Amino acid sequence: ASPTTRLFNTLLVTFAAVFFGWALVRMQIIDPVRGDLRGMGYYVGQIAFPLLVFRTVATAKLGALDIGTVAACSLGKAVVMLATWILAFVAFQPKRARPDRYLTATAFALYTIASNDYAIGFPIVSALYGHTVDMGMYITANAVVGSGLFVPGLIVVASIGKSWQTSVANRGNSDAGEPSCCAKLLQTGKDVLRNPVILMTIVGLLYHGLLGFTLVSNGSGYDLPSPLSDFVKLMTSPFGVLALVLTGTSLREFDVSLWPIMLVIMKGVLCAFVTYLLAGELISPYLGDRMRMTLQNFSFLYGMLPASSSPLIFAEEFDPERVPTIATAIIIGMLVSGPMMFAAALFLESADTDMTAVFGKVTFTSEIVGLISGMAFLVMLCAMPFNCRKVCLHRVLVSTAGVALVIYGALMVLTNPHLQESSCKDFNRAPHLSLVNFFVGWAQHTSTVLVVAMQLARAAEKSDERWRSLWSPWRAAGVAALCVALAIVPSLVTIPPLVLQICRVVKPQAGFVRLVPNAVWTYVVFMTMLGIGVCYSCQQHRNVAAPDNALPEHAEAEEESSPSSQLTGSDTASDSAGDDAKVNVDRHFVPTWRAVARGMIFFQVVRVFVRVINTAHVFVNDHVTGGFAQMLVVESIMEQAQLPVLIGLMLADEALPREIARGLRRIPFLGNCFCCGAKDQRRKTVLDPTSFRHDGDGGSDHGDEGVGDLAAFQSMVRKATTEGSLVAPRMSVASSANF
């Protein structure tokens, strides 16, 4: 069987075993809390796993191990770990006390470096590479680095955070004794040395150095001498399935939100790109071009490995509130990593073949999906009620960016050679003078500049709460028009990278193309967004209250659960309205567009980062082969996924779907799909006071306007009660949910 077929079968069996363990717990056949898995966990972690490490190290061809590959994988994980720690500390529930944010950031950082090396990594590399290249020693080396360096280091960091948290909680209590940091550091060092994985790694190295002459050659490598090899093989043979089942049994909680998805992107996408980029610089140049490409592609595949269940154990000890978030990230990561690794195998199997044609087909499919999403976005945008007096800046910027993306998607479909080749022929004759180049680039850069404007608006709001009240609808439209005009400048000097790649299959091909302006523009956008993010974080830290005045954990969790409520900023309005009338008005259902803007900002940072790496790689090698082909496919999918992501962010908001449904009800032939009739709709309007708060976008920016509407609602209730059309009105969140 081909490597791709073997990998597909391995992925199928691997994830089936994980699902089997998850199903056993969900059906309550096994209860981990009751201790049903204690013996299995001990055998896997303390016996089978260390013996497998010993066999791998003792029989490895250490002379063929390239240190640069291990360094690239380890440094890539370290870079992503640091970025995740900073992002989580700054942005995840920033109103909590600093020790709590410190521990959460550490737990999230561990997720990005805790690769499932043995349970999933070993079977995958064995299926993909077989006996041609011994990639098992690279899996082992990276696992040893993680177990001996990253995990102990994060345990020390978490211990410091725990001590900090305890000292804040016991402030003023002199009797509370707590071990010093030096004592904890010493204890952590002892735990590292007692770790069975570290011990068996040392034993394996000693055996390889002192008793290496006893190893038996098997043609493609070495085996331990019999009967030692038979004993080790017998003891380690259950490891694969038991480790996978244990992974499934640990995934007991599921809580879908923005942060698990962000963690999956950091672990499965950014880590793969960073390790691939570092591998190109750190792999030894004396290995030959083919071996260098194989190791670089391996580093890309290694960065995609899903996380193990160790972050769950870590979170249960140091930050129990984050267990559902990390468990969800592990589940989503496994679901995403399977298709990504299989796609990687397709490209790696044809590492010497130019994959431009395949890239064009994938791009065309993603463009069709983006175009359909664009039509859906336009329908949603037109269906939403519009009040020019209550239009906020974020709605104008998001709507304009969405329209620009629709234009970009339509132009890309018309440009793709699978539909017609005339546009690509004109582009190939004179790329910089082509109208296709200008209009596609203008639409693409318009959305980019608008998202940067959203980030600037958020930073300005954070520095001055009165800032958003200065924006009239005309000023907001003027900012959007300025962004549209500014996008013309980069469109004159840059070339859309996806157009350049998909038009390579059309003859005659374009000659020499200057890509320096593309690189400069990409780096400028990326550094600008990073700079604004740093300024925003600094301003946020200045505005955060002291730990003693921090929000309670449950209050912060409620705020985090609702995307609209996070950025609404209308607490004073709700208090004033509540004093005027004792009506249960759910403030979480106020449309703000700020949560949508925040999601678009994060997605663009990731997308631009992917383009930075791809742009840097083009200067070294522009052949669409191997891992670079998949990197371009990922960039293409992310480029065309902007509209689906935008629609998903709008639907994830608590208030925007309600606004869209209200608008669709006004269409005669669609009204029956959203309500039982006009009479029922009027009845729901009478019953639901929140309908008076949801008109337009002014909920967050014009909170005081709700008081007059509330009085009108009370008057309507009294009138309806007098006429007998309403009996015993009951106000609840459930009634607003049906609306």
XYZ file of C-alpha atoms in Angstrom:
739
model
C 0.000 0.000 0.000
C 1.097 3.568 -0.623
C 2.140 5.774 2.325
C -1.030 7.829 1.909
C -3.221 4.725 2.133
C -1.346 3.516 5.201
C -1.698 6.921 6.822
C -5.435 7.050 6.105
C -5.933 3.648 7.719
C -3.789 4.662 10.677
C -5.697 7.907 11.189
C -8.992 6.050 10.967
C -7.985 3.454 13.556
C -6.329 6.043 15.821
C -9.281 8.379 16.069
C -11.694 5.447 16.297
C -9.857 4.326 19.454
C -10.065 7.853 20.906
C -13.779 7.993 20.124
C -14.231 4.557 21.699
C -12.772 5.779 24.984
C -14.894 8.924 24.870
C -18.040 6.861 24.186
C -17.321 4.552 27.137
C -17.347 7.518 29.485
C -20.352 9.217 27.900
C -22.397 6.008 28.202
C -21.198 5.685 31.820
C -19.736 2.242 31.212
C -16.482 3.552 32.679
C -16.333 6.216 35.382
C -12.834 7.738 35.720
C -13.870 9.575 38.878
C -14.664 6.231 40.512
C -11.137 5.027 39.722
C -11.957 2.573 36.942
C -8.907 3.609 34.917
C -6.358 3.911 37.682
C -4.583 0.646 36.889
C -4.624 1.251 33.150
C -3.227 4.746 33.590
C -0.418 3.481 35.809
C 0.544 0.753 33.356
C 0.567 3.075 30.353
C 2.371 5.987 32.020
C 4.789 4.193 34.337
C 5.609 0.921 32.527
C 4.727 0.702 28.821
C 5.579 4.282 27.880
C 9.048 4.346 29.535
C 9.922 0.944 28.038
C 8.940 2.219 24.584
C 11.205 5.239 25.086
C 14.040 2.949 26.176
C 13.701 0.749 23.088
C 13.533 3.735 20.738
C 16.601 5.447 22.223
C 18.668 2.276 22.596
C 18.087 1.137 18.997
C 18.157 4.561 17.307
C 20.858 5.532 14.835
C 21.960 8.486 16.888
C 24.667 9.340 14.409
C 22.000 10.021 11.765
C 20.002 12.285 14.080
C 19.980 15.864 12.829
C 20.041 18.213 15.807
C 18.798 21.079 13.657
C 15.492 19.313 13.032
C 14.942 18.713 16.739
C 15.931 22.309 17.471
C 13.495 23.617 14.838
C 10.586 21.622 16.278
C 11.445 22.588 19.854
C 12.060 26.265 19.112
C 8.864 26.406 17.051
C 6.881 25.084 19.998
C 8.672 27.528 22.309
C 7.785 30.517 20.103
C 4.116 29.507 19.913
C 4.091 28.751 23.644
C 5.389 32.244 24.470
C 2.942 33.907 22.077
C 0.038 31.930 23.563
C 1.077 32.824 27.107
C 1.202 36.540 26.323
C -2.091 36.456 24.403
C -3.904 34.564 27.159
C -2.496 36.725 29.954
C -3.473 39.928 28.190
C -6.770 39.062 26.514
C -8.466 36.191 28.393
C -10.818 37.672 31.005
C -8.473 40.591 31.782
C -10.547 41.863 34.730
C -9.596 38.914 36.908
C -6.793 39.070 39.446
C -3.310 38.805 37.956
C -2.403 35.490 39.655
C -5.488 33.877 38.109
C -4.601 35.215 34.661
C -1.018 34.052 35.206
C -2.127 30.466 35.872
C -4.585 30.462 32.961
C -1.904 31.683 30.575
C 0.422 28.924 31.764
C -2.247 26.244 31.273
C -2.988 27.496 27.748
C 0.731 27.651 26.952
C 1.168 24.021 27.974
C -1.568 23.032 25.538
C 0.447 24.371 22.593
C 3.570 22.315 23.398
C 1.995 19.084 24.696
C 2.034 17.111 21.448
C 0.654 13.579 21.493
C 4.011 12.242 20.337
C 3.731 8.542 21.091
C 0.043 7.659 20.959
C -0.549 9.506 17.651
C 2.863 10.672 16.414
C 4.519 7.250 16.277
C 1.784 5.470 14.272
C 1.512 8.368 11.829
C 5.207 8.674 11.001
C 5.510 4.886 10.817
C 2.648 4.732 8.328
C 3.905 7.658 6.266
C 7.645 7.011 6.179
C 7.777 3.270 6.845
C 11.319 1.912 7.119
C 12.848 4.315 4.596
C 13.663 6.981 7.190
C 13.796 6.454 10.944
C 11.550 9.275 12.072
C 10.820 7.536 15.357
C 14.031 8.902 16.840
C 12.916 12.462 16.005
C 9.581 11.834 17.727
C 11.477 10.473 20.742
C 13.935 13.365 20.787
C 11.156 15.934 20.725
C 9.257 14.037 23.416
C 12.345 14.004 25.630
C 12.841 17.745 25.147
C 9.216 18.330 26.051
C 9.289 16.045 29.102
C 12.670 17.248 30.353
C 12.537 20.955 29.530
C 9.152 22.423 28.616
C 6.874 20.622 31.064
C 9.155 21.063 34.127
C 9.679 24.706 33.230
C 5.950 25.337 33.014
C 5.408 23.460 36.278
C 7.871 25.838 37.946
C 6.102 28.823 36.397
C 2.715 27.482 37.529
C 4.044 26.828 41.040
C 5.164 30.432 41.264
C 1.721 31.532 40.115
C 0.048 29.274 42.663
C 2.195 30.760 45.432
C 1.302 34.237 44.201
C -2.382 33.332 44.205
C -2.136 31.895 47.725
C -0.278 34.929 49.065
C -2.945 37.252 47.632
C -5.724 35.116 49.139
C -3.962 34.943 52.535
C -2.979 38.595 52.618
C -2.965 39.691 56.239
C -2.823 36.106 57.542
C 0.674 35.657 58.922
C 0.036 32.063 60.022
C -0.419 30.791 56.483
C 2.740 28.866 55.667
C 3.810 28.332 52.078
C 7.005 26.701 50.749
C 9.492 29.076 49.193
C 10.094 29.250 45.445
C 13.560 27.719 45.912
C 12.055 24.743 47.718
C 9.507 24.276 44.955
C 12.221 24.577 42.325
C 14.271 21.906 44.093
C 11.252 19.623 44.365
C 10.486 20.100 40.682
C 14.075 19.159 39.819
C 13.737 15.964 41.839
C 10.449 15.152 40.115
C 12.100 15.603 36.725
C 14.913 13.231 37.593
C 12.413 10.705 38.933
C 10.300 10.933 35.789
C 10.246 7.435 34.217
C 10.570 8.899 30.723
C 13.733 10.803 31.653
C 15.161 7.809 33.530
C 14.564 5.394 30.666
C 16.007 7.909 28.195
C 19.226 7.959 30.237
C 19.203 4.148 30.498
C 18.663 3.879 26.744
C 21.606 6.196 26.032
C 23.821 4.199 28.405
C 22.787 0.940 26.769
C 23.459 2.353 23.300
C 26.880 3.584 24.362
C 28.058 0.653 26.474
C 26.192 -2.322 25.028
C 25.570 -1.140 21.513
C 27.529 -4.100 20.127
C 24.701 -6.404 21.284
C 22.136 -4.770 18.995
C 20.870 -6.924 16.140
C 20.482 -5.540 12.623
C 17.104 -6.121 10.971
C 17.926 -4.662 7.563
C 16.430 -1.202 8.072
C 17.580 -0.597 11.646
C 18.494 -2.283 14.890
C 16.644 -4.399 17.468
C 17.411 -5.348 21.017
C 18.848 -8.837 21.482
C 16.497 -11.685 22.314
C 14.932 -12.352 24.819
C 15.141 -8.681 25.898
C 13.504 -7.571 22.659
C 10.688 -10.104 23.086
C 10.039 -8.925 26.649
C 10.010 -5.213 25.703
C 7.801 -5.884 22.687
C 5.338 -7.844 24.823
C 5.169 -5.155 27.495
C 4.812 -2.257 25.043
C 2.402 -3.833 22.560
C -0.758 -2.682 24.458
C 0.538 0.880 24.707
C -0.916 2.166 21.424
C -4.563 1.298 21.951
C -4.555 1.885 25.721
C -3.020 5.353 25.364
C -5.614 6.310 22.749
C -8.495 5.001 24.848
C -7.182 6.907 27.876
C -7.028 10.055 25.763
C -10.681 9.611 24.847
C -11.758 8.952 28.437
C -10.142 12.198 29.598
C -12.339 14.320 27.300
C -15.358 14.526 29.561
C -16.315 18.204 29.216
C -17.120 20.227 26.122
C -17.586 23.997 25.997
C -17.476 25.549 22.531
C -16.333 29.182 22.557
C -13.809 31.417 20.853
C -10.798 30.501 22.972
C -10.673 26.737 22.266
C -10.696 27.568 18.562
C -7.892 30.081 19.080
C -5.845 27.469 20.944
C -6.366 24.974 18.113
C -5.167 27.549 15.579
C -2.076 28.282 17.662
C -1.280 24.579 18.100
C -2.251 23.102 14.743
C -1.602 25.945 12.298
C 0.883 28.463 13.671
C 3.097 25.807 15.247
C 3.316 23.929 11.932
C 4.264 27.069 10.012
C 6.844 28.248 12.560
C 8.575 24.865 12.769
C 8.649 24.638 8.954
C 10.199 28.101 8.718
C 12.826 27.367 11.386
C 13.636 23.971 9.876
C 14.615 25.643 6.624
C 17.276 27.586 8.533
C 18.450 25.046 11.123
C 18.629 21.723 9.236
C 22.187 20.771 8.407
C 23.174 21.765 4.835
C 25.371 18.647 4.526
C 22.444 16.205 4.403
C 21.600 16.734 0.747
C 18.620 18.453 -0.825
C 16.283 15.467 -0.733
C 16.952 14.659 2.917
C 16.655 18.317 3.863
C 13.262 18.496 2.162
C 12.144 15.307 3.908
C 13.115 16.651 7.336
C 11.574 20.048 6.656
C 8.320 18.419 5.590
C 8.479 16.246 8.718
C 8.774 19.375 10.871
C 5.635 20.739 9.230
C 3.786 17.486 9.895
C 5.074 17.351 13.478
C 3.711 20.818 14.177
C 0.197 19.565 13.279
C 0.131 16.785 15.870
C -2.828 17.255 18.220
C -2.325 17.879 21.906
C -2.237 15.092 24.450
C -4.359 14.914 27.586
C -1.552 16.172 29.856
C -2.833 19.794 29.761
C -6.048 18.525 31.362
C -4.134 17.066 34.301
C -2.147 20.278 34.578
C -5.291 22.438 34.503
C -7.073 20.290 37.087
C -4.232 20.984 39.521
C -3.466 24.646 38.833
C -6.544 26.164 37.159
C -9.645 23.921 37.413
C -11.941 26.556 35.893
C -10.173 26.154 32.539
C -10.648 22.385 32.253
C -13.720 22.626 29.950
C -11.911 25.080 27.671
C -8.815 22.890 27.334
C -10.870 19.700 26.931
C -12.824 21.345 24.120
C -9.597 22.485 22.470
C -8.223 18.924 22.605
C -11.374 17.506 20.993
C -11.503 20.151 18.264
C -7.762 19.791 17.699
C -8.126 16.078 17.080
C -11.019 16.623 14.683
C -9.054 19.234 12.736
C -5.622 17.590 12.779
C -6.785 14.379 11.106
C -7.797 15.958 7.771
C -4.831 18.335 7.907
C -2.321 15.522 8.358
C -3.929 13.469 5.626
C -3.754 16.474 3.284
C -0.116 16.890 4.274
C 0.529 13.272 3.326
C -0.941 13.863 -0.122
C 1.492 16.692 -0.742
C 4.472 15.044 0.930
C 4.018 11.869 -1.114
C 4.429 14.007 -4.245
C 7.251 16.105 -2.845
C 9.076 16.144 -6.181
C 5.987 16.981 -8.240
C 4.818 20.503 -9.033
C 1.402 20.799 -7.401
C 0.355 24.046 -9.088
C -2.584 22.390 -10.879
C -3.817 20.796 -7.630
C -3.420 24.131 -5.884
C -5.549 25.784 -8.587
C -8.359 23.243 -8.160
C -8.403 23.645 -4.388
C -8.396 27.411 -4.758
C -11.293 27.314 -7.211
C -13.360 25.170 -4.831
C -12.663 27.480 -1.911
C -13.541 30.478 -4.097
C -16.937 28.968 -4.905
C -17.582 28.431 -1.199
C -16.510 32.008 -0.505
C -18.811 33.344 -3.229
C -21.805 31.447 -1.818
C -20.953 32.785 1.631
C -20.767 36.264 0.139
C -24.302 36.007 -1.181
C -25.476 34.793 2.217
C -23.700 37.737 3.868
C -25.405 40.229 1.559
C -28.806 38.716 2.376
C -28.068 38.956 6.104
C -26.799 42.510 5.772
C -29.841 43.672 3.797
C -32.225 41.927 6.203
C -30.916 43.728 9.278
C -32.899 46.823 10.329
C -31.095 50.054 9.563
C -31.369 53.259 11.546
C -28.978 55.966 10.394
C -29.188 57.681 13.787
C -27.939 54.587 15.584
C -25.239 53.333 13.232
C -21.980 52.644 15.106
C -18.485 52.747 13.666
C -17.966 49.000 14.007
C -21.055 48.183 11.967
C -19.908 50.469 9.156
C -16.390 48.998 9.109
C -17.532 45.371 9.329
C -20.211 45.831 6.680
C -17.821 47.583 4.307
C -15.192 44.900 4.827
C -17.780 42.216 4.106
C -18.845 43.894 0.884
C -15.179 44.220 -0.155
C -14.710 40.512 0.490
C -17.748 39.712 -1.645
C -16.254 41.733 -4.511
C -12.898 40.029 -3.977
C -14.480 36.573 -4.066
C -16.408 37.328 -7.244
C -13.282 38.670 -8.988
C -11.252 35.637 -7.937
C -13.869 33.277 -9.370
C -13.869 35.187 -12.658
C -10.060 35.155 -12.719
C -9.579 31.459 -12.039
C -8.424 29.604 -15.188
C -10.826 26.740 -14.464
C -13.606 29.127 -15.490
C -11.830 31.140 -18.178
C -8.195 31.668 -19.149
C -8.451 35.114 -20.729
C -7.987 36.973 -17.434
C -4.877 34.965 -16.568
C -3.466 35.500 -20.059
C -3.839 39.270 -19.660
C -2.281 39.022 -16.205
C 0.694 36.966 -17.413
C 1.484 39.449 -20.210
C 1.932 42.388 -17.821
C 1.182 41.564 -14.182
C 1.675 45.074 -12.785
C -0.376 46.721 -15.562
C -3.250 44.239 -15.555
C -6.718 45.423 -14.535
C -7.235 42.044 -12.909
C -4.233 42.703 -10.677
C -5.502 46.151 -9.706
C -9.124 45.344 -8.903
C -8.413 42.034 -7.135
C -5.654 43.690 -5.118
C -7.851 46.690 -4.324
C -10.677 44.514 -2.977
C -8.231 42.412 -0.969
C -6.370 45.378 0.503
C -9.624 47.198 1.281
C -10.738 44.451 3.649
C -7.281 44.371 5.215
C -7.167 48.119 5.840
C -10.699 48.077 7.237
C -9.783 45.383 9.762
C -6.766 47.449 10.834
C -9.171 50.371 11.282
C -11.335 48.156 13.505
C -8.309 47.430 15.643
C -7.482 51.136 15.882
C -11.079 51.865 16.888
C -10.916 49.276 19.671
C -7.623 50.693 20.946
C -9.043 54.239 20.892
C -12.164 53.152 22.769
C -10.009 51.518 25.407
C -7.997 54.711 25.925
C -11.072 56.972 26.120
C -14.581 55.662 26.757
C -16.037 58.910 25.371
C -14.327 58.317 22.026
C -17.110 56.294 20.419
C -19.695 58.971 21.199
C -17.812 61.331 18.881
C -18.658 59.272 15.808
C -21.685 60.305 13.845
C -22.906 58.098 10.990
C -21.340 60.446 8.471
C -17.965 60.339 10.193
C -18.121 56.560 10.341
C -18.886 56.453 6.627
C -16.013 58.848 6.042
C -13.581 56.542 7.841
C -14.748 53.604 5.731
C -14.384 55.671 2.555
C -10.872 56.709 3.613
C -9.909 53.050 4.092
C -11.290 52.207 0.657
C -9.209 55.032 -0.849
C -6.038 54.052 1.025
C -6.306 50.528 -0.368
C -5.618 51.919 -3.843
C -2.001 52.672 -2.940
C -0.811 49.080 -2.275
C -2.942 47.861 -5.195
C -0.743 49.837 -7.602
C 2.540 48.260 -6.494
C 1.694 44.759 -5.229
C 0.454 41.589 -6.897
C -2.187 39.302 -5.341
C -0.144 36.182 -4.464
C -2.982 33.747 -5.117
C -3.556 35.163 -8.596
C 0.139 34.765 -9.338
C 0.061 31.107 -8.321
C -3.175 30.030 -10.050
C -2.187 31.747 -13.310
C 1.024 29.740 -13.565
C -0.857 26.935 -15.324
C -1.807 29.255 -18.211
C 0.537 29.818 -21.131
C 2.429 32.003 -21.641
C 3.559 32.190 -18.027
C 4.452 35.481 -16.440
C 8.103 36.437 -16.560
C 10.071 37.906 -13.708
C 7.770 39.464 -11.105
C 8.992 41.800 -8.387
C 7.704 40.470 -5.061
C 9.558 42.918 -2.824
C 6.519 45.281 -2.625
C 4.373 42.303 -1.592
C 6.791 41.415 1.180
C 7.050 45.022 2.377
C 3.262 45.455 2.464
C 2.728 42.138 4.274
C 5.375 42.926 6.886
C 4.039 46.464 7.379
C 0.487 45.190 7.976
C 1.693 42.475 10.347
C 3.937 44.787 12.373
C 1.237 47.477 12.465
C -1.307 45.064 13.895
C 1.217 43.793 16.420
C 2.077 47.351 17.448
C -1.569 48.294 17.899
C -2.092 45.108 19.881
C 0.787 45.974 22.212
C -0.560 49.506 22.737
C -4.036 48.110 23.375
C -2.645 45.647 25.934
C -0.693 48.348 27.753
C -3.765 50.565 27.920
C -5.847 47.643 29.116
C -3.407 46.915 31.916
C -3.613 50.518 33.064
C -7.400 50.315 33.151
C -7.596 46.979 34.975
C -8.452 47.311 38.649
C -6.239 46.033 41.437
C -6.518 42.331 42.364
C -8.569 43.135 45.422
C -11.165 44.828 43.245
C -11.151 42.151 40.575
C -14.407 40.673 39.379
C -15.567 37.406 40.876
C -14.828 34.336 38.823
C -18.483 33.549 38.090
C -19.219 37.089 36.972
C -16.271 37.114 34.637
C -17.278 33.749 33.240
C -20.741 35.045 32.449
C -19.201 38.009 30.700
C -16.925 35.767 28.679
C -19.737 33.454 27.629
C -21.589 36.110 25.680
C -19.673 37.699 22.798
C -21.963 40.721 22.786
C -21.773 41.329 26.495
C -17.980 41.383 26.504
C -17.767 44.609 24.568
C -21.157 46.201 25.162
C -20.210 48.738 27.766
C -23.821 49.647 28.605
C -24.069 48.786 32.289
C -25.075 52.300 33.327
C -27.950 52.338 30.882
C -29.240 49.038 32.200
C -29.148 50.360 35.756
C -31.139 53.448 34.856
C -33.704 51.463 32.935
C -34.018 48.981 35.755
C -34.780 51.754 38.217
C -37.625 53.047 36.049
C -39.323 49.688 35.575
C -38.908 46.305 37.207
C -38.853 44.409 33.942
C -36.513 41.548 33.205
C -34.715 42.954 30.184
C -31.816 40.762 29.055
C -28.937 43.083 28.250
C -26.927 40.292 26.717
C -29.078 40.534 23.577
C -27.886 43.991 22.536
C -26.167 44.068 19.125
C -22.750 45.720 19.270
C -20.664 44.388 16.320
C -17.606 44.727 18.540
C -17.321 40.980 19.142
C -17.514 40.454 15.365
C -14.763 43.015 14.845
C -12.611 41.327 17.475
C -12.937 37.953 15.760
C -12.056 39.463 12.388
C -8.975 41.097 13.899
C -7.705 37.842 15.350
C -8.359 35.923 12.136
C -6.521 38.539 10.081
C -3.496 38.402 12.389
C -3.287 34.646 11.833
C -3.869 34.991 8.092
C -1.247 37.709 7.672
C 1.227 35.682 9.736
C 0.736 32.721 7.389
C 1.345 35.045 4.440
C 4.516 36.399 6.065
C 5.957 32.892 6.213
C 4.853 32.004 2.677
C 6.230 35.267 1.299
C 9.581 34.645 2.959
C 9.637 31.114 1.518
C 8.917 32.344 -2.015
C 12.197 34.285 -2.044
C 14.055 31.058 -1.267
C 12.096 28.607 -3.438
C 9.064 29.341 -5.607
C 8.364 25.726 -6.605
C 4.927 24.607 -5.408
C 5.986 21.237 -4.001
C 5.861 19.308 -0.740
C 5.055 21.175 2.433
C 5.121 24.547 0.674
C 2.252 23.410 -1.538
C 0.130 22.676 1.501
C 1.150 25.977 3.074
C -0.171 27.760 -0.007
C -3.361 25.706 0.169
C -3.813 26.726 3.810
C -3.292 30.373 2.870
C -5.790 30.063 0.010
C -8.404 28.444 2.248
C -7.914 31.084 4.940
C -8.152 33.833 2.315
C -11.464 32.531 1.002
C -12.694 31.599 4.487
C -12.936 35.229 5.584
C -16.590 35.466 4.589
C -17.619 32.146 6.227
C -15.756 33.241 9.349
C -17.520 36.604 9.263
C -20.908 34.893 8.970
C -19.980 32.541 11.808
C -18.995 35.473 14.026
C -22.284 37.213 13.292
C -24.288 34.098 14.090
C -22.229 33.452 17.246
C -23.324 36.814 18.619
C -26.369 36.729 20.899
C -28.134 39.681 19.283
C -27.286 39.782 15.570
C -29.191 36.574 14.626
C -32.276 38.095 16.229
C -31.861 41.237 14.170
C -31.477 39.197 10.997
C -34.534 37.094 11.804
C -36.589 40.235 12.443
C -35.590 41.588 9.056
C -36.349 38.329 7.266
C -39.817 38.230 8.842
C -40.667 41.387 6.949
C -40.209 39.592 3.631
C -43.653 38.213 2.729
C -42.644 34.828 1.359
C -40.070 34.265 4.148
C -42.197 35.429 7.041
C -43.820 32.035 7.581
C -40.385 30.457 8.049
C -39.652 32.568 11.097
C -42.996 33.016 12.813
C -46.473 31.538 12.849
C -48.103 34.628 11.425
C -48.459 38.339 11.797
C -50.831 37.988 14.739
C -48.421 35.778 16.668
C -45.632 38.157 15.824
C -47.555 41.123 17.240
C -48.319 39.092 20.331
C -44.589 38.268 20.798
C -43.753 41.927 20.327
C -46.124 42.814 23.138
C -44.782 40.070 25.381
C -41.110 40.761 24.756
C -39.758 44.032 26.109
C -36.328 43.364 24.613
C -37.698 44.019 21.130
C -37.778 47.700 22.007
C -34.087 47.566 22.849
C -32.862 45.811 19.729
C -33.636 48.316 17.022
C -30.566 49.220 15.037
C -27.125 49.173 16.497
C -27.560 51.733 19.157
C -27.901 49.328 22.040
C -24.355 49.703 23.172
C -23.676 53.214 22.018
C -27.035 54.835 22.915
C -28.019 53.051 26.098
C -30.219 55.866 27.465
C -32.612 55.633 24.543
C -34.112 52.492 26.054
C -35.899 54.373 28.838
C -38.414 56.050 26.515
C -39.016 52.786 24.672
C -39.608 51.064 27.980
C -42.289 53.589 28.853
C -43.936 52.943 25.492
C -43.828 49.227 26.226
C -45.513 49.739 29.598
C -48.211 51.802 27.941
C -48.810 49.061 25.337
C -49.019 46.410 28.063
C -51.635 48.439 29.966
C -53.627 49.009 26.791
C -53.474 45.334 25.778
C -54.511 44.228 29.260
C -57.456 46.631 29.259
C -58.641 45.332 25.883
C -58.374 41.718 27.058
C -55.786 40.718 24.495
C -53.154 40.028 27.098
C -53.677 38.155 30.333
C -51.043 37.878 33.063
C -47.973 38.899 31.077
C -44.816 37.091 32.163
C -41.387 38.514 31.414
C -38.489 36.096 31.203
C -35.394 35.294 29.240
C -37.262 32.379 27.676
C -39.777 34.714 26.077
C -37.032 36.790 24.508
C -35.297 33.645 23.308
C -38.363 32.687 21.267
C -38.362 36.044 19.551
